[in-house]
Short mmCIF file of C-alpha atoms and ligand atoms in Angstrom, two decimals:
data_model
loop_
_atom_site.label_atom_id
_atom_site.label_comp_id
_atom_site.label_asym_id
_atom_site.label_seq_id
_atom_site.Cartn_x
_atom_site.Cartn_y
_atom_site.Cartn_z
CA UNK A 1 -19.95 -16.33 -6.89
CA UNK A 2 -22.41 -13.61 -4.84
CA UNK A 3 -24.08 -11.31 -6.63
CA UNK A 4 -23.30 -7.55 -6.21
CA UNK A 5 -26.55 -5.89 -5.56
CA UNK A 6 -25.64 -2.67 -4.46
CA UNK A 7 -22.79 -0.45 -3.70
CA UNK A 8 -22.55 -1.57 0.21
CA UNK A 9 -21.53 -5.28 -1.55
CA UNK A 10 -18.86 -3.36 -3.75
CA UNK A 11 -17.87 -1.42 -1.34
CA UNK A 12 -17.48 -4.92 1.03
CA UNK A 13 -15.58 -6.37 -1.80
CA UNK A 14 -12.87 -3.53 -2.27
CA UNK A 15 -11.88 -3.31 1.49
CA UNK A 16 -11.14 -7.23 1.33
CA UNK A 17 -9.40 -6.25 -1.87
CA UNK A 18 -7.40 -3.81 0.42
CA UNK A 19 -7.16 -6.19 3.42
CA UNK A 20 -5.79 -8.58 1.47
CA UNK A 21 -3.09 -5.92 0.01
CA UNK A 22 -2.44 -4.67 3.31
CA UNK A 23 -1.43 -7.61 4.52
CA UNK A 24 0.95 -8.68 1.50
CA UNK A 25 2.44 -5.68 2.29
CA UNK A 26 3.34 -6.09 5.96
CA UNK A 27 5.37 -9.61 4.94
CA UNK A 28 6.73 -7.66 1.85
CA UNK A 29 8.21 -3.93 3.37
CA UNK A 30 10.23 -5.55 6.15
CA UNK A 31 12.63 -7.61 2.86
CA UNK A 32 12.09 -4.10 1.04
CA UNK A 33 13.88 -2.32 4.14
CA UNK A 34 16.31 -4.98 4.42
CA UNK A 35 17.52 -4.43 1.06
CA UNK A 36 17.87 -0.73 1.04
CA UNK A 37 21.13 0.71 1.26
CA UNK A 38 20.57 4.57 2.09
CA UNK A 39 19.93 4.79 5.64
CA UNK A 40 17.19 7.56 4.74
CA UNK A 41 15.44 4.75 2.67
CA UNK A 42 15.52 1.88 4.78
CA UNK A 43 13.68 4.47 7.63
CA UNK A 44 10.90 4.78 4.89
CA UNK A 45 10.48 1.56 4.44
CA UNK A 46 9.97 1.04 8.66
CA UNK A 47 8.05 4.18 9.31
CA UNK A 48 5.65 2.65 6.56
CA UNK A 49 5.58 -0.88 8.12
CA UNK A 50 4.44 0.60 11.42
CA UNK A 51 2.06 2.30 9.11
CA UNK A 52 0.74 -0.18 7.16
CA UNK A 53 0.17 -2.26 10.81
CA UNK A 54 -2.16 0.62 12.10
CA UNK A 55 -3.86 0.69 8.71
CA UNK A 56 -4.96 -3.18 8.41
CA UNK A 57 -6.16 -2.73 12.17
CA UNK A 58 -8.40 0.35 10.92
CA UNK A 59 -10.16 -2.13 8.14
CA UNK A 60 -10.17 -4.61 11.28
CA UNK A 61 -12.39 -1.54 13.14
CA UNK A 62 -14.16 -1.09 9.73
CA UNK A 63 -15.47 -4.43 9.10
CA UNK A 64 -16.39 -4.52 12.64
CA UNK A 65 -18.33 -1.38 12.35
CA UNK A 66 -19.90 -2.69 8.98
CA UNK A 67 -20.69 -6.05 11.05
CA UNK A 68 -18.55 -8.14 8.14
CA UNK A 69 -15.78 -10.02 7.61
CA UNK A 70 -13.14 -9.65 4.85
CA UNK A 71 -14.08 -12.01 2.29
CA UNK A 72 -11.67 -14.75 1.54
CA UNK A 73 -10.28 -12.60 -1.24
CA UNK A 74 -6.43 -12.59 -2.73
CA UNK A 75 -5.86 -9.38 -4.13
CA UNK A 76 -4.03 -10.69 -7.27
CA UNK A 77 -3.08 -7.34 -8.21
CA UNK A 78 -0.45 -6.83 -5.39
CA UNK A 79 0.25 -10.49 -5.37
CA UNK A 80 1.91 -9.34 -9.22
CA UNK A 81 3.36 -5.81 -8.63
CA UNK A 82 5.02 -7.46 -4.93
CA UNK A 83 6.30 -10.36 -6.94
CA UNK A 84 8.15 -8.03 -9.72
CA UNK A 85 9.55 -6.45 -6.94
CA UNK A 86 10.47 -9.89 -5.28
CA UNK A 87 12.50 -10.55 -8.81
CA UNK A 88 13.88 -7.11 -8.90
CA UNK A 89 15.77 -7.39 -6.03
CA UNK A 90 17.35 -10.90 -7.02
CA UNK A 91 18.55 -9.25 -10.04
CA UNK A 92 22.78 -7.61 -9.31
CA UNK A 93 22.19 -3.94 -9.07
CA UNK A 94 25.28 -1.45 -7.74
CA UNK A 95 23.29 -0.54 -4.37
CA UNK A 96 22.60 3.14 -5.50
CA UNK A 97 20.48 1.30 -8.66
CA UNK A 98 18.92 -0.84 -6.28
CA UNK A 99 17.73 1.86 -3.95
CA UNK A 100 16.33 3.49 -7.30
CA UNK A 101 14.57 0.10 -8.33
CA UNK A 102 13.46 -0.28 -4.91
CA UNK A 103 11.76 3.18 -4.48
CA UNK A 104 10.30 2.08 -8.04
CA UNK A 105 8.61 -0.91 -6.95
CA UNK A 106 7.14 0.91 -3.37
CA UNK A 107 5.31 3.70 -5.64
CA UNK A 108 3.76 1.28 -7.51
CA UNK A 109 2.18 -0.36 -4.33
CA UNK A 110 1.52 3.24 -3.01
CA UNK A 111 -0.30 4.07 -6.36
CA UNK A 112 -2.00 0.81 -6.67
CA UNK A 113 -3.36 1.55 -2.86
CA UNK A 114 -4.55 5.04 -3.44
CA UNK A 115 -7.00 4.26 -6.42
CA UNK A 116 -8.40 1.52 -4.29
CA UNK A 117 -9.35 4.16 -1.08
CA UNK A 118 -10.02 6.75 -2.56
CA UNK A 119 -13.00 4.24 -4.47
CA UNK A 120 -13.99 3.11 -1.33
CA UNK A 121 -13.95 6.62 0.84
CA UNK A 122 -15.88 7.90 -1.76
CA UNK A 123 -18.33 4.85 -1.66
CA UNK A 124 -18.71 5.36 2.02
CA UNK A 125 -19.06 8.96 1.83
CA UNK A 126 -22.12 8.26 -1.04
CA UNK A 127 -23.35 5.73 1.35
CA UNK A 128 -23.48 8.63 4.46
CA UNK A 129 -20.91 6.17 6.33
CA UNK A 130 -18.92 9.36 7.03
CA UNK A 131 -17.08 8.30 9.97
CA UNK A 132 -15.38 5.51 7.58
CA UNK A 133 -15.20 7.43 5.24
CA UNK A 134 -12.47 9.88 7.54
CA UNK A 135 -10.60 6.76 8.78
CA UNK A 136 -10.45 5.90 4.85
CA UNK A 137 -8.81 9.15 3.52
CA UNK A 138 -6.99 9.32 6.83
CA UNK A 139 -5.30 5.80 5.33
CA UNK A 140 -5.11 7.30 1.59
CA UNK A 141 -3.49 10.40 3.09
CA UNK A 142 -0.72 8.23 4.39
CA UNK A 143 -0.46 6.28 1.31
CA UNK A 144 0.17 9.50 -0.34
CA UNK A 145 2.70 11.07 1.72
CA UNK A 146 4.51 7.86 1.69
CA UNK A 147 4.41 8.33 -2.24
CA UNK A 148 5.77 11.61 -2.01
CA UNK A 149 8.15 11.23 0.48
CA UNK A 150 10.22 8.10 -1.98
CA UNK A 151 9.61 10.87 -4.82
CA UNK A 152 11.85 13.44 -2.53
CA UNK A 153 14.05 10.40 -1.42
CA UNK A 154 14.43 9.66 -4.76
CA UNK A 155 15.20 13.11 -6.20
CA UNK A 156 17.37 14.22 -3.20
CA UNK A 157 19.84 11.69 -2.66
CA UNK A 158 19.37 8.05 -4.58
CA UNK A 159 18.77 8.88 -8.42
CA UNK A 160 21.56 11.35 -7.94
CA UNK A 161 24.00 9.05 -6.42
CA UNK A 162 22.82 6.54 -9.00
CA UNK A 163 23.80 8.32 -12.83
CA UNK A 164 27.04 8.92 -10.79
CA UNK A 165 27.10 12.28 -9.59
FE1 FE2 B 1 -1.37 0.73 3.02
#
């Protein structure tokens, strides 16, 4: 194991963190959007595919800026909150549950996402790498519209639908 000498190295180790997430997230949204009922859902899920493709090829501009690779690094932490998600949608849910399950699981990748860049935007801003540091709240800005957008998905039409209104 390297040691971590300074806060470039930690700041290296979180965007393979991220890469890593990033990229269990591009095999996981296109199942997610398969599974959603609600039209207005299913679009989330797509628009934040397309997303999360641009995103992983800003990190690929980032590490190429930093002169790095990602390190060989499996971010264990989506690996667990993708793979509850994997179960939750084996389990029989009425699809109006489902969508609510579904928008469930997304925030918690959205949430898990936004503590990681907004460490490492404020790493690269404390480093004076402040043109990474835009492209990284550019990507946590995203991450938390998509949050807020399933909240107003959520409120508007699935929860509703699902206690049966
Ligand atoms: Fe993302």
């Amino acid at each position: 194991m390297t040691t971590l000498k300074t806060l470039d190295d930690l700041l290296h180790e979180h965007l393979s963190d991220l890469y890593d997430a990033e990229t269990q997230i591009l095999d996981a949204l296109p199942l997610m959007a398969k599974q959603a009922t609600a039209p207005v859902l299913r679009a989330a899920f797509e628009k934040h595919l397309e997303e999360t493709k641009v995103q992983r090829a800003t990190l690929d501009d980032i590490f190429a800026d930093l002169g790095k690779k990602p390190a060989d690094h499996r971010c264990k932490a989506m690996e667990g909150i993708l793979r509850e998600g994997q179960d939750f949608m084996k389990e029989k849910a009425d699809p109006e549950v489902m969508d609510a399950g579904l928008i469930a699981a997304a925030q918690r990748v959205e949430h898990y996402e936004m503590a990681g860049y907004g460490c490492v935007r404020t790493w690269a801003k404390q480093l004076g790498m402040n043109s990474i540091a835009e492209r990284l709240q550019k990507i946590l800005d995203q991450e938390g519209e998509t949050d807020h957008n399933l909240t107003k998905i959520a409120e508007k039409t699935i929860n509703r639908r699902a206690v049966g209104e």
